[in-house]
Amino acid sequence: MADKETLLELLYLMLKVRRVEECLLDVFAQGKIPGFIHVGIGQEAVAAGVCSCLKPDDFIFTTHRGHGQALAKGIELNRFMAEIYGRKDGFCKGKAGSMHVASKEAGVAGSNGIVGAGLPISLGTAFASQYRDENAVTVCFFGDGASNQGTFHESLNLAALWNLPVIFCCENNGWAQFTPQKVYMKLENISKRAESYGMAGVTVDGDDVIKVREEAEKAVSKARKGEGPTLLECKTHRWFGHYAGDPQKYRSPTEVESTREFDPIVKFEEFLLKSKFIDQAHVDTLEAKIKSEIQGAIDFAESSPIAGPEELFTDVYA
Amino acid sequence: MSETRYIRAIAEALNEEMARDENVFIIGEDVGGPGGAFSATKGLLEKYGERRIRDTPISESAIVGLAIGAAAQGLRPVVEIMFADFLTVCMDQIVNQMAKTRYMFGGMYKLPMVIRAPGGGGLNAGPQHSQCLESWFAHVPGMKVVMPATPYDAKGLLKSAIRDDDPVLVLENKALYGSKGEVPDEEYLVPIGKADVKKAGKDVTVVSASRMVHQALDAAKALSKDGIDIEVIDLRTISPLDKETIFDSVEKTSKLVVAHEAVKAFGIGAEIAALVGEEMLDYLDAPVLRVGAPFVPVPFNLESFYLPNSQDVVTAVKKVMEY
């Protein structure tokens, strides 16, 4: 099991992701954020468990439900918030928004609004590391729905064939937008698909951050040693709808309610408290620290200007 | 100067750029041992090895996606898509990913990548191996589209494309692969975004690209017998379009015909006609006419009726001369 410092880092990351997304839901409901947002509340253990194994110069690709992964990879909160607000000080000058958050500094190589489209691109950063004999690894996050896209199969095949340093992390919450897994897939475990491409595949309880981290660590270390890609499936739960404001009429209220039973943060906190790694005072201090970080980010975002029409024509070409 | 075939000019460009820059690598189906379906990469595997010449599975989305990720990290991928028709297989990666990456992320990344793909008819290859889809891609901001007509331009434009920091789609024409032309022995580049006046003339401007440049030049010869002197512009680059060269010529001739191999409907001819109509109406002495293919798929064995040719250009020029 991970050392105490790592365990505390995991708790911090999960809490931060949860509180930031709760705050996003709140300010979105107030009409302060343009467009729409997709939160991954309930899925924090995947982002924290996987990204805590990565170094700053490793790459991740995220999806439109990717706030948590970007934050866990270390994206700077102020500019992250400004981006979601569509402001000039955002990482992408407010041109990306929630669905396309990226940060070169943090190795958040791009968030994609097209299901399954990040997979082929993640081959490229992994290829560049291999081409230059560098040690960086790439993690591509995607959802269970994306595993039925052709890009998933093309990418796994090529990554296995070329032994690329990439981890395909499937955040399986059982829902592809408004459709449950039983409607779109006969297999229970997506990780089983790895075998047909000559790649390691593993399914883990995605609500258990310690288990996610253990498996992610193995996959990352394998990729770093040049031993090729892994398909890591983390089974988790989507508490909210596909997008913020989605009334989830396609899901029974009982099912929606039951997702809360799998709260990865409550589970982990209980474990840490019981094992005497932390006491309640530690949790309270952490919550206060995160609250103040978020308030700072909101202030930063809200005081950042909205880009004017002069930005319309910039960045189209180099 | 030496006579070189169009396909060899492309091979020379690839070889020279790979020798010049370690970041350049080639990726595509059959590009290794077989040297590509049309031999553009022949001999490169032996010279540069498997690290830099990457034979892939038949997975166009993975190929283009990989190139995008690698380009964002500073490599300079050159992708070969075997037939331009297959660009449709990886349309998301081209249109939503490659063309959007720079803008969407606020200029965070440069994307110095090239996609080469042969288009056009002439080989009786049927409706799924013969299309000219340039207007699709020219319609999408965020990438550049070039269409060389001669060996000289094929080499010079491809070298420029590889050195360009933006994604460039190089649409070659497979009916031109065997054509010969003068190519300098010393290194040169052809600038992207600059059209070329292939023949100066005073009566009618004929704007063309790729294979239709040669049809327009043939038409010029035929028309000169009737005392008609056309100016033939080879666009070379479709996007960004060199409006200046077109407008300068129209100012001189007051008459315009646009000739391309793609179907006439919704094509680049329509775009150019509209541009000239919007900005040059006072200079025009006749309506702008378009020469292009009929609005049907490219037929397997009816190409001789389908493909626009020099006679179609002659007819269009004579018609605008009547005004």
PDB file of C-alpha atoms in Angstrom, chain B residues 63-316:
ATOM      1  CA  ILE B  63      -2.816   7.306 -38.168  1.00  0.00           C
ATOM      2  CA  VAL B  64      -4.024  10.902 -38.321  1.00  0.00           C
ATOM      3  CA  GLY B  65      -4.634  11.054 -34.560  1.00  0.00           C
ATOM      4  CA  LEU B  66      -1.139   9.817 -33.854  1.00  0.00           C
ATOM      5  CA  ALA B  67       0.237  12.477 -36.162  1.00  0.00           C
ATOM      6  CA  ILE B  68      -1.736  15.166 -34.318  1.00  0.00           C
ATOM      7  CA  GLY B  69      -0.385  14.121 -30.919  1.00  0.00           C
ATOM      8  CA  ALA B  70       3.151  13.793 -32.234  1.00  0.00           C
ATOM      9  CA  ALA B  71       2.987  17.173 -34.004  1.00  0.00           C
ATOM     10  CA  ALA B  72       1.750  18.836 -30.828  1.00  0.00           C
ATOM     11  CA  GLN B  73       4.970  17.570 -29.237  1.00  0.00           C
ATOM     12  CA  GLY B  74       7.117  19.102 -31.974  1.00  0.00           C
ATOM     13  CA  LEU B  75       7.603  16.187 -34.351  1.00  0.00           C
ATOM     14  CA  ARG B  76       6.803  16.744 -38.026  1.00  0.00           C
ATOM     15  CA  PRO B  77       4.697  13.846 -39.230  1.00  0.00           C
ATOM     16  CA  VAL B  78       3.989  13.304 -42.898  1.00  0.00           C
ATOM     17  CA  VAL B  79       0.920  11.113 -43.252  1.00  0.00           C
ATOM     18  CA  GLU B  80       0.141   9.233 -46.428  1.00  0.00           C
ATOM     19  CA  ILE B  81      -3.537   8.455 -46.951  1.00  0.00           C
ATOM     20  CA  MET B  82      -3.581   6.030 -49.836  1.00  0.00           C
ATOM     21  CA  PHE B  83      -6.476   7.602 -51.753  1.00  0.00           C
ATOM     22  CA  ALA B  84      -7.989  11.014 -51.038  1.00  0.00           C
ATOM     23  CA  ASP B  85     -11.382   9.307 -50.780  1.00  0.00           C
ATOM     24  CA  PHE B  86     -10.161   7.620 -47.582  1.00  0.00           C
ATOM     25  CA  LEU B  87      -9.789  11.011 -45.910  1.00  0.00           C
ATOM     26  CA  THR B  88     -13.483  10.590 -45.174  1.00  0.00           C
ATOM     27  CA  VAL B  89     -12.653   7.629 -42.922  1.00  0.00           C
ATOM     28  CA  CYS B  90     -10.747   9.914 -40.570  1.00  0.00           C
ATOM     29  CA  MET B  91     -12.856  13.028 -41.014  1.00  0.00           C
ATOM     30  CA  ASP B  92     -13.281  13.622 -37.272  1.00  0.00           C
ATOM     31  CA  GLN B  93      -9.549  13.566 -36.688  1.00  0.00           C
ATOM     32  CA  ILE B  94      -8.987  15.995 -39.580  1.00  0.00           C
ATOM     33  CA  VAL B  95     -11.903  18.367 -39.143  1.00  0.00           C
ATOM     34  CA  ASN B  96     -12.676  18.326 -35.419  1.00  0.00           C
ATOM     35  CA  GLN B  97      -9.227  17.574 -34.084  1.00  0.00           C
ATOM     36  CA  MET B  98      -6.412  18.619 -36.423  1.00  0.00           C
ATOM     37  CA  ALA B  99      -8.064  21.781 -37.710  1.00  0.00           C
ATOM     38  CA  LYS B 100      -9.386  22.828 -34.283  1.00  0.00           C
ATOM     39  CA  THR B 101      -6.474  22.061 -31.984  1.00  0.00           C
ATOM     40  CA  ARG B 102      -4.649  25.337 -32.290  1.00  0.00           C
ATOM     41  CA  TYR B 103      -7.666  27.613 -32.054  1.00  0.00           C
ATOM     42  CA  MET B 104      -9.615  25.642 -29.464  1.00  0.00           C
ATOM     43  CA  PHE B 105      -6.672  25.578 -27.066  1.00  0.00           C
ATOM     44  CA  GLY B 106      -5.930  29.271 -27.538  1.00  0.00           C
ATOM     45  CA  GLY B 107      -2.719  28.783 -29.517  1.00  0.00           C
ATOM     46  CA  MET B 108      -1.213  26.365 -27.001  1.00  0.00           C
ATOM     47  CA  TYR B 109       0.110  24.072 -29.719  1.00  0.00           C
ATOM     48  CA  LYS B 110       1.534  24.356 -33.177  1.00  0.00           C
ATOM     49  CA  LEU B 111       0.614  21.451 -35.391  1.00  0.00           C
ATOM     50  CA  PRO B 112       3.366  21.032 -37.985  1.00  0.00           C
ATOM     51  CA  MET B 113       1.928  18.054 -39.825  1.00  0.00           C
ATOM     52  CA  VAL B 114       1.231  17.113 -43.417  1.00  0.00           C
ATOM     53  CA  ILE B 115      -1.332  14.769 -44.892  1.00  0.00           C
ATOM     54  CA  ARG B 116      -0.636  13.683 -48.466  1.00  0.00           C
ATOM     55  CA  ALA B 117      -3.408  12.051 -50.438  1.00  0.00           C
ATOM     56  CA  PRO B 118      -3.905  11.408 -54.142  1.00  0.00           C
ATOM     57  CA  GLY B 119      -7.238  12.452 -55.591  1.00  0.00           C
ATOM     58  CA  GLY B 120      -8.795  12.737 -59.003  1.00  0.00           C
ATOM     59  CA  GLY B 121      -9.958  10.422 -61.754  1.00  0.00           C
ATOM     60  CA  GLY B 122      -8.295   9.186 -64.888  1.00  0.00           C
ATOM     61  CA  LEU B 123      -7.396   5.667 -63.765  1.00  0.00           C
ATOM     62  CA  ASN B 124     -10.881   4.141 -63.951  1.00  0.00           C
ATOM     63  CA  ALA B 125     -10.622   3.512 -60.260  1.00  0.00           C
ATOM     64  CA  GLY B 126     -14.339   3.925 -59.599  1.00  0.00           C
ATOM     65  CA  PRO B 127     -16.414   6.187 -57.389  1.00  0.00           C
ATOM     66  CA  GLN B 128     -14.545   5.467 -54.124  1.00  0.00           C
ATOM     67  CA  HIS B 129     -11.014   5.962 -55.449  1.00  0.00           C
ATOM     68  CA  SER B 130     -11.298   9.007 -57.712  1.00  0.00           C
ATOM     69  CA  GLN B 131     -12.868  11.971 -55.930  1.00  0.00           C
ATOM     70  CA  CYS B 132     -11.714  15.553 -55.658  1.00  0.00           C
ATOM     71  CA  LEU B 133     -12.756  16.647 -52.167  1.00  0.00           C
ATOM     72  CA  GLU B 134     -10.686  19.824 -51.841  1.00  0.00           C
ATOM     73  CA  SER B 135     -13.652  22.115 -51.288  1.00  0.00           C
ATOM     74  CA  TRP B 136     -14.663  20.087 -48.226  1.00  0.00           C
ATOM     75  CA  PHE B 137     -11.349  20.819 -46.573  1.00  0.00           C
ATOM     76  CA  ALA B 138     -10.978  24.363 -47.857  1.00  0.00           C
ATOM     77  CA  HIS B 139     -14.298  25.017 -46.126  1.00  0.00           C
ATOM     78  CA  VAL B 140     -12.776  24.257 -42.725  1.00  0.00           C
ATOM     79  CA  PRO B 141     -10.604  26.906 -41.109  1.00  0.00           C
ATOM     80  CA  GLY B 142      -7.472  25.725 -39.327  1.00  0.00           C
ATOM     81  CA  MET B 143      -5.675  23.815 -42.030  1.00  0.00           C
ATOM     82  CA  LYS B 144      -4.098  24.626 -45.377  1.00  0.00           C
ATOM     83  CA  VAL B 145      -4.877  22.852 -48.621  1.00  0.00           C
ATOM     84  CA  VAL B 146      -2.512  22.660 -51.569  1.00  0.00           C
ATOM     85  CA  MET B 147      -2.907  20.982 -54.981  1.00  0.00           C
ATOM     86  CA  PRO B 148       0.224  20.901 -57.112  1.00  0.00           C
ATOM     87  CA  ALA B 149      -0.143  20.564 -60.895  1.00  0.00           C
ATOM     88  CA  THR B 150       3.488  20.086 -61.930  1.00  0.00           C
ATOM     89  CA  PRO B 151       6.522  18.167 -60.662  1.00  0.00           C
ATOM     90  CA  TYR B 152       8.173  21.501 -59.826  1.00  0.00           C
ATOM     91  CA  ASP B 153       5.248  22.626 -57.684  1.00  0.00           C
ATOM     92  CA  ALA B 154       4.715  19.157 -56.194  1.00  0.00           C
ATOM     93  CA  LYS B 155       8.240  19.151 -54.810  1.00  0.00           C
ATOM     94  CA  GLY B 156       8.381  22.781 -53.762  1.00  0.00           C
ATOM     95  CA  LEU B 157       4.951  22.818 -52.145  1.00  0.00           C
ATOM     96  CA  LEU B 158       5.512  19.576 -50.250  1.00  0.00           C
ATOM     97  CA  LYS B 159       8.803  20.864 -48.857  1.00  0.00           C
ATOM     98  CA  SER B 160       7.064  24.060 -47.764  1.00  0.00           C
ATOM     99  CA  ALA B 161       4.227  22.026 -46.256  1.00  0.00           C
ATOM    100  CA  ILE B 162       6.636  19.934 -44.185  1.00  0.00           C
ATOM    101  CA  ARG B 163       8.321  23.080 -42.880  1.00  0.00           C
ATOM    102  CA  ASP B 164       5.025  24.843 -42.184  1.00  0.00           C
ATOM    103  CA  ASP B 165       3.944  25.056 -38.551  1.00  0.00           C
ATOM    104  CA  ASP B 166       0.285  24.480 -39.466  1.00  0.00           C
ATOM    105  CA  PRO B 167      -1.405  21.317 -40.693  1.00  0.00           C
ATOM    106  CA  VAL B 168      -1.270  21.125 -44.471  1.00  0.00           C
ATOM    107  CA  LEU B 169      -3.288  18.808 -46.661  1.00  0.00           C
ATOM    108  CA  VAL B 170      -1.437  18.065 -49.884  1.00  0.00           C
ATOM    109  CA  LEU B 171      -3.868  16.786 -52.496  1.00  0.00           C
ATOM    110  CA  GLU B 172      -1.869  15.177 -55.242  1.00  0.00           C
ATOM    111  CA  ASN B 173      -3.387  13.995 -58.493  1.00  0.00           C
ATOM    112  CA  LYS B 174      -2.764  10.392 -59.397  1.00  0.00           C
ATOM    113  CA  ALA B 175      -3.349  10.978 -63.105  1.00  0.00           C
ATOM    114  CA  LEU B 176      -0.391  13.382 -62.936  1.00  0.00           C
ATOM    115  CA  TYR B 177       1.997  11.001 -61.130  1.00  0.00           C
ATOM    116  CA  GLY B 178       3.606   9.899 -64.382  1.00  0.00           C
ATOM    117  CA  SER B 179       3.791  13.389 -65.899  1.00  0.00           C
ATOM    118  CA  LYS B 180       7.201  14.960 -66.423  1.00  0.00           C
ATOM    119  CA  GLY B 181       8.499  18.443 -65.833  1.00  0.00           C
ATOM    120  CA  GLU B 182      11.618  20.450 -65.103  1.00  0.00           C
ATOM    121  CA  VAL B 183      12.827  20.370 -61.511  1.00  0.00           C
ATOM    122  CA  PRO B 184      15.930  22.319 -60.442  1.00  0.00           C
ATOM    123  CA  ASP B 185      18.920  20.396 -59.168  1.00  0.00           C
ATOM    124  CA  GLU B 186      19.404  22.846 -56.335  1.00  0.00           C
ATOM    125  CA  GLU B 187      17.030  23.205 -53.416  1.00  0.00           C
ATOM    126  CA  TYR B 188      13.974  25.455 -53.726  1.00  0.00           C
ATOM    127  CA  LEU B 189      10.609  26.004 -52.062  1.00  0.00           C
ATOM    128  CA  VAL B 190       7.244  26.971 -53.515  1.00  0.00           C
ATOM    129  CA  PRO B 191       5.389  29.260 -51.129  1.00  0.00           C
ATOM    130  CA  ILE B 192       2.023  28.127 -49.749  1.00  0.00           C
ATOM    131  CA  GLY B 193      -0.744  30.632 -50.479  1.00  0.00           C
ATOM    132  CA  LYS B 194       0.677  31.934 -53.741  1.00  0.00           C
ATOM    133  CA  ALA B 195      -0.955  31.186 -57.090  1.00  0.00           C
ATOM    134  CA  ASP B 196       1.113  30.996 -60.259  1.00  0.00           C
ATOM    135  CA  VAL B 197       0.340  32.509 -63.639  1.00  0.00           C
ATOM    136  CA  LYS B 198       1.191  29.540 -65.813  1.00  0.00           C
ATOM    137  CA  LYS B 199       0.452  31.488 -69.000  1.00  0.00           C
ATOM    138  CA  ALA B 200      -0.088  35.210 -69.314  1.00  0.00           C
ATOM    139  CA  GLY B 201      -2.917  36.443 -71.545  1.00  0.00           C
ATOM    140  CA  LYS B 202      -5.215  39.394 -72.043  1.00  0.00           C
ATOM    141  CA  ASP B 203      -8.694  38.196 -73.065  1.00  0.00           C
ATOM    142  CA  VAL B 204     -10.030  35.804 -70.394  1.00  0.00           C
ATOM    143  CA  THR B 205      -8.728  34.691 -67.016  1.00  0.00           C
ATOM    144  CA  VAL B 206      -8.928  30.939 -66.483  1.00  0.00           C
ATOM    145  CA  VAL B 207      -8.391  29.947 -62.868  1.00  0.00           C
ATOM    146  CA  SER B 208      -7.575  26.270 -62.457  1.00  0.00           C
ATOM    147  CA  ALA B 209      -5.809  23.794 -60.220  1.00  0.00           C
ATOM    148  CA  SER B 210      -4.145  20.405 -60.345  1.00  0.00           C
ATOM    149  CA  ARG B 211      -4.898  18.364 -63.487  1.00  0.00           C
ATOM    150  CA  MET B 212      -7.161  21.074 -64.907  1.00  0.00           C
ATOM    151  CA  VAL B 213      -4.182  23.425 -65.218  1.00  0.00           C
ATOM    152  CA  HIS B 214      -2.945  21.240 -68.058  1.00  0.00           C
ATOM    153  CA  GLN B 215      -6.380  21.144 -69.619  1.00  0.00           C
ATOM    154  CA  ALA B 216      -6.494  24.938 -69.432  1.00  0.00           C
ATOM    155  CA  LEU B 217      -3.053  25.198 -71.043  1.00  0.00           C
ATOM    156  CA  ASP B 218      -4.196  22.883 -73.847  1.00  0.00           C
ATOM    157  CA  ALA B 219      -7.280  25.048 -74.244  1.00  0.00           C
ATOM    158  CA  ALA B 220      -5.032  28.108 -74.492  1.00  0.00           C
ATOM    159  CA  LYS B 221      -3.249  26.565 -77.470  1.00  0.00           C
ATOM    160  CA  ALA B 222      -6.523  25.720 -79.202  1.00  0.00           C
ATOM    161  CA  LEU B 223      -7.985  29.156 -78.504  1.00  0.00           C
ATOM    162  CA  SER B 224      -4.928  30.974 -79.776  1.00  0.00           C
ATOM    163  CA  LYS B 225      -5.759  29.633 -83.246  1.00  0.00           C
ATOM    164  CA  ASP B 226      -8.958  31.673 -83.026  1.00  0.00           C
ATOM    165  CA  GLY B 227      -7.043  34.698 -81.846  1.00  0.00           C
ATOM    166  CA  ILE B 228      -8.160  34.343 -78.202  1.00  0.00           C
ATOM    167  CA  ASP B 229      -5.448  34.884 -75.622  1.00  0.00           C
ATOM    168  CA  ILE B 230      -6.295  33.446 -72.197  1.00  0.00           C
ATOM    169  CA  GLU B 231      -4.411  33.841 -68.959  1.00  0.00           C
ATOM    170  CA  VAL B 232      -4.046  30.574 -67.050  1.00  0.00           C
ATOM    171  CA  ILE B 233      -3.754  30.835 -63.297  1.00  0.00           C
ATOM    172  CA  ASP B 234      -2.735  27.775 -61.322  1.00  0.00           C
ATOM    173  CA  LEU B 235      -4.035  28.255 -57.800  1.00  0.00           C
ATOM    174  CA  ARG B 236      -1.500  25.768 -56.337  1.00  0.00           C
ATOM    175  CA  THR B 237      -2.946  26.556 -52.900  1.00  0.00           C
ATOM    176  CA  ILE B 238      -6.693  26.254 -52.372  1.00  0.00           C
ATOM    177  CA  SER B 239      -6.651  27.506 -48.794  1.00  0.00           C
ATOM    178  CA  PRO B 240      -5.578  30.175 -48.084  1.00  0.00           C
ATOM    179  CA  LEU B 241      -6.745  31.407 -51.463  1.00  0.00           C
ATOM    180  CA  ASP B 242      -4.552  33.898 -53.321  1.00  0.00           C
ATOM    181  CA  LYS B 243      -7.228  36.471 -54.093  1.00  0.00           C
ATOM    182  CA  GLU B 244      -4.713  39.044 -55.198  1.00  0.00           C
ATOM    183  CA  THR B 245      -3.441  37.089 -58.206  1.00  0.00           C
ATOM    184  CA  ILE B 246      -7.009  36.289 -59.282  1.00  0.00           C
ATOM    185  CA  PHE B 247      -8.192  39.882 -58.855  1.00  0.00           C
ATOM    186  CA  ASP B 248      -5.163  41.355 -60.663  1.00  0.00           C
ATOM    187  CA  SER B 249      -5.856  39.102 -63.612  1.00  0.00           C
ATOM    188  CA  VAL B 250      -9.593  39.840 -63.700  1.00  0.00           C
ATOM    189  CA  GLU B 251      -8.800  43.541 -63.590  1.00  0.00           C
ATOM    190  CA  LYS B 252      -6.805  43.021 -66.765  1.00  0.00           C
ATOM    191  CA  THR B 253      -9.105  40.653 -68.677  1.00  0.00           C
ATOM    192  CA  SER B 254     -12.582  41.474 -67.271  1.00  0.00           C
ATOM    193  CA  LYS B 255     -13.652  37.906 -67.942  1.00  0.00           C
ATOM    194  CA  LEU B 256     -13.335  34.833 -65.758  1.00  0.00           C
ATOM    195  CA  VAL B 257     -13.702  31.082 -66.130  1.00  0.00           C
ATOM    196  CA  VAL B 258     -12.929  28.750 -63.235  1.00  0.00           C
ATOM    197  CA  ALA B 259     -12.010  25.188 -64.152  1.00  0.00           C
ATOM    198  CA  HIS B 260     -11.640  22.325 -61.697  1.00  0.00           C
ATOM    199  CA  GLU B 261     -12.037  18.567 -61.771  1.00  0.00           C
ATOM    200  CA  ALA B 262     -14.321  18.315 -58.745  1.00  0.00           C
ATOM    201  CA  VAL B 263     -18.070  18.426 -59.246  1.00  0.00           C
ATOM    202  CA  LYS B 264     -19.133  21.931 -60.155  1.00  0.00           C
ATOM    203  CA  ALA B 265     -21.794  22.154 -57.438  1.00  0.00           C
ATOM    204  CA  PHE B 266     -20.662  23.810 -54.173  1.00  0.00           C
ATOM    205  CA  GLY B 267     -17.064  23.766 -55.337  1.00  0.00           C
ATOM    206  CA  ILE B 268     -14.120  26.137 -55.261  1.00  0.00           C
ATOM    207  CA  GLY B 269     -15.342  27.527 -58.577  1.00  0.00           C
ATOM    208  CA  ALA B 270     -18.481  28.698 -56.803  1.00  0.00           C
ATOM    209  CA  GLU B 271     -16.356  30.308 -54.101  1.00  0.00           C
ATOM    210  CA  ILE B 272     -14.148  32.143 -56.578  1.00  0.00           C
ATOM    211  CA  ALA B 273     -17.103  33.242 -58.709  1.00  0.00           C
ATOM    212  CA  ALA B 274     -18.816  34.618 -55.624  1.00  0.00           C
ATOM    213  CA  LEU B 275     -15.667  36.389 -54.406  1.00  0.00           C
ATOM    214  CA  VAL B 276     -15.170  38.090 -57.755  1.00  0.00           C
ATOM    215  CA  GLY B 277     -18.889  38.915 -57.891  1.00  0.00           C
ATOM    216  CA  GLU B 278     -18.740  40.488 -54.441  1.00  0.00           C
ATOM    217  CA  GLU B 279     -15.524  42.423 -54.822  1.00  0.00           C
ATOM    218  CA  MET B 280     -14.886  42.861 -58.564  1.00  0.00           C
ATOM    219  CA  LEU B 281     -18.329  43.330 -60.100  1.00  0.00           C
ATOM    220  CA  ASP B 282     -17.400  46.630 -61.733  1.00  0.00           C
ATOM    221  CA  TYR B 283     -14.544  44.975 -63.580  1.00  0.00           C
ATOM    222  CA  LEU B 284     -16.566  42.133 -65.060  1.00  0.00           C
ATOM    223  CA  ASP B 285     -17.769  42.239 -68.643  1.00  0.00           C
ATOM    224  CA  ALA B 286     -19.417  38.812 -68.556  1.00  0.00           C
ATOM    225  CA  PRO B 287     -20.839  36.368 -66.020  1.00  0.00           C
ATOM    226  CA  VAL B 288     -18.288  34.097 -64.387  1.00  0.00           C
ATOM    227  CA  LEU B 289     -18.504  30.601 -65.838  1.00  0.00           C
ATOM    228  CA  ARG B 290     -17.510  27.395 -64.140  1.00  0.00           C
ATOM    229  CA  VAL B 291     -16.095  24.221 -65.639  1.00  0.00           C
ATOM    230  CA  GLY B 292     -16.340  21.146 -63.446  1.00  0.00           C
ATOM    231  CA  ALA B 293     -17.602  17.603 -63.276  1.00  0.00           C
ATOM    232  CA  PRO B 294     -21.324  16.824 -63.359  1.00  0.00           C
ATOM    233  CA  PHE B 295     -23.113  16.228 -60.049  1.00  0.00           C
ATOM    234  CA  VAL B 296     -22.808  12.440 -60.042  1.00  0.00           C
ATOM    235  CA  PRO B 297     -20.316  10.055 -58.415  1.00  0.00           C
ATOM    236  CA  VAL B 298     -17.179   9.381 -60.468  1.00  0.00           C
ATOM    237  CA  PRO B 299     -18.227   6.477 -62.718  1.00  0.00           C
ATOM    238  CA  PHE B 300     -15.941   3.488 -63.243  1.00  0.00           C
ATOM    239  CA  ASN B 301     -15.963   3.191 -66.996  1.00  0.00           C
ATOM    240  CA  LEU B 302     -17.593   6.436 -68.081  1.00  0.00           C
ATOM    241  CA  GLU B 303     -14.747   8.710 -67.041  1.00  0.00           C
ATOM    242  CA  SER B 304     -14.229  10.061 -70.560  1.00  0.00           C
ATOM    243  CA  PHE B 305     -17.742  11.540 -70.399  1.00  0.00           C
ATOM    244  CA  TYR B 306     -17.418  12.583 -66.777  1.00  0.00           C
ATOM    245  CA  LEU B 307     -14.040  14.318 -66.491  1.00  0.00           C
ATOM    246  CA  PRO B 308     -13.918  17.956 -67.523  1.00  0.00           C
ATOM    247  CA  ASN B 309     -11.381  18.529 -70.281  1.00  0.00           C
ATOM    248  CA  SER B 310      -9.756  21.199 -72.426  1.00  0.00           C
ATOM    249  CA  GLN B 311     -12.725  21.301 -74.806  1.00  0.00           C
ATOM    250  CA  ASP B 312     -14.988  22.252 -71.882  1.00  0.00           C
ATOM    251  CA  VAL B 313     -12.616  25.111 -71.107  1.00  0.00           C
ATOM    252  CA  VAL B 314     -12.602  26.203 -74.748  1.00  0.00           C
ATOM    253  CA  THR B 315     -16.416  26.205 -74.815  1.00  0.00           C
ATOM    254  CA  ALA B 316     -16.657  28.236 -71.599  1.00  0.00           C
TER     255      ALA B 316
END
